[in-house]
Coordinates of C-alpha atoms in Angstrom, one line a residue:
X24 CA 62.7 -37.1 142.3
X25 CA 64.7 -39.5 144.6
X26 CA 67.5 -41.5 142.9
X27 CA 66.4 -45.2 142.6
X28 CA 68.1 -47.6 145.0
X29 CA 69.6 -49.7 142.3
X30 CA 71.5 -46.7 140.9
X31 CA 72.7 -45.8 144.4
X32 CA 74.1 -49.3 145.0
X33 CA 75.8 -49.3 141.6
X34 CA 77.3 -45.9 142.1
X35 CA 78.7 -46.9 145.5
X36 CA 80.1 -50.3 144.7
X37 CA 81.6 -49.6 141.3
X38 CA 84.0 -46.9 142.4
X39 CA 85.0 -49.0 145.4
X40 CA 85.8 -51.8 143.0
X41 CA 87.9 -49.4 140.9
X42 CA 89.9 -48.4 143.9
X43 CA 90.6 -52.0 144.9
X44 CA 91.6 -53.0 141.4
X45 CA 93.9 -50.0 141.1
X46 CA 95.7 -51.0 144.4
X47 CA 95.8 -54.6 143.2
X48 CA 97.4 -53.6 139.9
X49 CA 100.1 -51.4 141.3
X50 CA 101.1 -53.2 144.4
X51 CA 103.8 -55.9 144.0
X52 CA 102.3 -58.7 146.1
X53 CA 100.3 -61.1 143.9
X54 CA 102.4 -64.0 145.2
X55 CA 104.5 -64.3 148.3
X56 CA 107.5 -66.7 148.4
X57 CA 109.0 -67.7 151.7
X58 CA 111.5 -70.2 153.1
X59 CA 113.9 -69.7 150.3
X60 CA 116.9 -72.0 150.3
X61 CA 120.2 -70.1 150.9
X62 CA 118.3 -67.1 152.4
X63 CA 117.5 -66.2 156.1
X64 CA 114.2 -67.6 157.2
X65 CA 112.7 -64.2 157.7
X66 CA 113.4 -63.1 154.0
X67 CA 110.2 -63.1 151.8
X68 CA 109.9 -62.5 148.1
X69 CA 106.9 -60.5 147.0
X70 CA 106.0 -60.8 143.3
X71 CA 103.6 -58.6 141.4
X72 CA 102.9 -58.0 137.8
X73 CA 105.3 -55.1 137.4
X74 CA 108.1 -55.6 139.9
X75 CA 109.7 -57.9 142.4
X76 CA 110.5 -57.0 146.0
X77 CA 112.4 -58.6 148.9
X78 CA 111.4 -57.9 152.5
X79 CA 113.1 -58.8 155.7
X80 CA 110.3 -59.4 158.2
X81 CA 112.5 -59.0 161.3
X82 CA 113.7 -55.5 160.4
X83 CA 110.9 -54.5 158.0
X84 CA 113.4 -53.6 155.4
X85 CA 112.2 -53.8 151.9
X86 CA 114.0 -53.7 148.6
X87 CA 112.2 -53.5 145.2
X88 CA 113.3 -53.6 141.6
X89 CA 115.0 -57.0 141.9
X90 CA 116.2 -58.6 138.7
X91 CA 114.0 -61.4 137.2
X92 CA 116.5 -64.3 137.2
X93 CA 113.9 -67.0 137.0
X94 CA 111.9 -65.7 134.0
X95 CA 108.8 -64.8 136.0
X96 CA 107.6 -61.8 134.0
X97 CA 107.5 -63.4 130.5
X98 CA 105.0 -66.1 131.6
X99 CA 101.6 -65.9 130.0
X100 CA 99.5 -65.3 133.2
X101 CA 101.6 -62.3 134.1
X102 CA 101.5 -60.8 130.7
X103 CA 97.7 -61.3 130.4
X104 CA 97.3 -59.7 133.8
X105 CA 99.2 -56.6 132.8
X106 CA 97.0 -56.1 129.8
X107 CA 93.6 -56.9 131.2
X108 CA 94.0 -55.1 134.6
X109 CA 95.0 -51.9 132.9
X110 CA 92.1 -52.3 130.4
X111 CA 89.7 -52.9 133.2
X112 CA 90.7 -49.7 134.9
X113 CA 90.2 -47.7 131.7
X114 CA 86.8 -49.3 131.1
X115 CA 85.7 -48.6 134.6
X116 CA 86.6 -44.9 134.2
X117 CA 84.4 -44.8 131.0
X118 CA 81.6 -46.5 133.0
X119 CA 81.8 -43.8 135.7
X120 CA 81.4 -41.0 133.1
X121 CA 78.4 -42.8 131.5
X122 CA 76.9 -43.5 134.9
X123 CA 77.2 -39.8 135.9
X124 CA 75.4 -38.8 132.7
X125 CA 72.7 -41.4 133.2
X126 CA 71.9 -41.0 136.9
X127 CA 72.2 -37.2 136.8
X128 CA 71.2 -36.5 140.4
X129 CA 71.0 -32.8 139.6
X130 CA 67.8 -33.3 137.5
X131 CA 64.3 -34.5 138.2
X132 CA 64.4 -37.7 136.1
X133 CA 67.4 -40.0 135.5
X134 CA 68.3 -41.3 132.0
X135 CA 67.5 -45.0 132.6
X136 CA 69.0 -46.2 129.3
X137 CA 72.4 -44.5 130.0
X138 CA 72.4 -45.7 133.5
X139 CA 71.7 -49.3 132.4
X140 CA 74.5 -49.0 129.7
X141 CA 77.0 -47.9 132.4
X142 CA 76.0 -51.0 134.4
X143 CA 76.9 -53.2 131.4
X144 CA 80.2 -51.4 131.1
X145 CA 81.0 -52.0 134.8
X146 CA 80.0 -55.6 134.5
X147 CA 82.4 -56.1 131.6
X148 CA 85.1 -54.3 133.5
X149 CA 84.6 -56.7 136.4
X150 CA 84.9 -59.7 134.1
X151 CA 88.1 -58.2 132.6
X152 CA 89.7 -58.0 136.0
X153 CA 88.4 -61.3 137.4
X154 CA 89.8 -63.3 134.5
X155 CA 93.5 -62.5 135.0
X156 CA 93.2 -62.7 138.8
X157 CA 91.6 -66.2 138.6
X158 CA 94.0 -67.3 136.0
X159 CA 97.0 -66.2 138.0
X160 CA 95.6 -67.9 141.1
X161 CA 95.1 -71.1 139.2
X162 CA 98.7 -71.2 138.0
X163 CA 100.2 -69.8 141.2
X164 CA 102.3 -72.9 141.9
X165 CA 103.3 -73.3 138.3
X166 CA 104.9 -69.9 137.9
X167 CA 108.8 -69.8 138.3
X168 CA 109.9 -69.8 141.9
X169 CA 113.0 -70.8 143.8
X170 CA 113.3 -74.6 144.5
X171 CA 111.9 -75.8 147.8
X172 CA 110.3 -72.5 148.7
X173 CA 106.8 -72.0 150.1
X174 CA 104.2 -70.2 147.9
X175 CA 101.3 -68.1 149.3
X176 CA 98.6 -65.9 147.9
X177 CA 99.5 -62.2 148.2
X178 CA 97.2 -59.4 149.4
X179 CA 97.2 -57.9 145.9
X180 CA 95.4 -61.0 144.5
X181 CA 92.8 -60.8 147.3
X182 CA 92.1 -57.2 146.5
X183 CA 91.8 -58.0 142.9
X184 CA 89.1 -60.6 143.7
X185 CA 87.2 -58.1 145.9
X186 CA 87.4 -55.3 143.4
X187 CA 86.2 -57.5 140.6
X188 CA 83.2 -58.8 142.6
X189 CA 82.2 -55.3 143.6
X190 CA 82.3 -54.1 140.0
X191 CA 80.2 -57.1 139.0
X192 CA 77.6 -56.5 141.6
X193 CA 77.5 -52.7 141.0
X194 CA 77.3 -53.2 137.2
X195 CA 74.4 -55.7 137.6
X196 CA 72.6 -53.3 139.9
X197 CA 72.9 -50.4 137.4
X198 CA 71.9 -52.7 134.5
X199 CA 68.5 -53.2 136.1
X200 CA 67.7 -49.6 135.1
X201 CA 67.4 -50.9 131.5
X202 CA 64.0 -52.4 132.4
X203 CA 62.6 -49.0 133.4
X204 CA 64.2 -47.5 130.3
X205 CA 62.4 -50.0 128.1
X206 CA 59.1 -49.2 129.8
X207 CA 59.6 -45.5 129.1
X208 CA 60.3 -46.2 125.4
X209 CA 57.2 -48.2 125.1
X210 CA 55.1 -45.5 126.8
X211 CA 56.5 -42.9 124.4
X212 CA 55.7 -45.0 121.4
X213 CA 52.2 -45.6 122.6
X214 CA 51.8 -41.8 123.2
X215 CA 53.0 -41.0 119.7
X216 CA 50.8 -43.7 118.1
X217 CA 47.7 -42.9 120.1
X218 CA 47.9 -39.3 121.2
X219 CA 44.3 -39.2 122.3
X220 CA 45.0 -41.7 125.1
X221 CA 47.2 -39.3 127.0
X222 CA 45.2 -36.1 126.4
X223 CA 42.2 -35.5 128.7
X224 CA 38.8 -35.5 127.1
X225 CA 36.7 -32.3 126.8
X226 CA 34.6 -31.3 129.7
X227 CA 31.1 -32.8 129.8
X228 CA 28.4 -30.3 128.8
X229 CA 24.7 -30.6 129.5
X230 CA 22.3 -31.8 126.9
X231 CA 20.5 -28.5 126.9
X232 CA 23.8 -26.6 126.0
X233 CA 24.7 -29.1 123.3
X234 CA 21.4 -28.6 121.5
X235 CA 21.4 -26.4 118.5
X236 CA 19.9 -22.9 118.9
X237 CA 17.0 -23.8 116.6
X238 CA 16.0 -26.6 118.9
X239 CA 16.3 -24.8 122.3
X240 CA 12.9 -23.8 123.8
X241 CA 12.3 -20.1 123.5
X242 CA 11.3 -18.2 126.7
X243 CA 7.5 -17.8 127.2
X244 CA 6.2 -14.4 126.1
X245 CA 2.8 -12.7 126.4
X246 CA 1.3 -10.6 123.7
X247 CA -1.9 -9.7 125.7
X248 CA -1.8 -7.9 129.1
X249 CA -4.7 -10.0 130.3
X250 CA -2.6 -13.1 129.8
X251 CA 0.0 -11.6 132.2
X252 CA -2.6 -11.1 134.9
X253 CA -3.9 -14.7 134.4
X254 CA -0.4 -16.0 134.8
X255 CA 0.0 -14.1 138.1
X256 CA -3.4 -15.5 139.4
X257 CA -2.4 -19.1 138.6
X258 CA 0.9 -18.5 140.4
X259 CA -0.8 -17.1 143.5
X260 CA -3.3 -20.0 143.5
X261 CA -0.4 -22.5 143.6
X262 CA 1.0 -21.0 146.8
X263 CA 0.0 -22.8 150.1
X264 CA -2.5 -21.1 152.4
X265 CA -2.4 -20.9 156.2
X266 CA -5.2 -23.4 156.4
X267 CA -3.2 -25.9 154.4
X268 CA -0.4 -25.7 156.9

């Protein structure tokens, strides 16, 4: 049997969302700080949820592991992002395992309930990553930064948005399999409760064969040889003659 299209969409989009969220979590560019006072104009600070980096755009030199002098990491949006982004990655991995067991392309029929359950897991994972990304973006200008600097959204935040949306769409697509799973459960219950509906009825027999032996007409027999001759004469009389044709 061909894999349903809703399952294919979910299996394609959800791993892509996992990859984007992984890159967003690990890369140190949730916020970009430029035009820092006392620094050359081509120096840019890149702030993630795990480390701080400084890049000189003219020479492409980059230095990471800077000290947090402004108290950036203890802020609540950064701490929440650390916990929820990692949790989202773990939940997505669990969803992939459940989806593989539910779709099971190596068999004739997929397990619709497991596939739908994996969709719910992916959807929850997408929400878990979308919440910290949106929260961080909302408080982007409120987080500690050097005075007079210019704040911009980093590429890690954009990847987090894209990964979350892909997981939400993929999870919703897989969750549509629950409808087919519910229909199968109802069909099984109906078959169990009314087994005669699913079994074909016996073949139709003729009324002559269904009659008891005592009521079946017995073949005609002759006890007198003269009766046999009389029967042959009557048969020959019933045949058409040449004159009739």
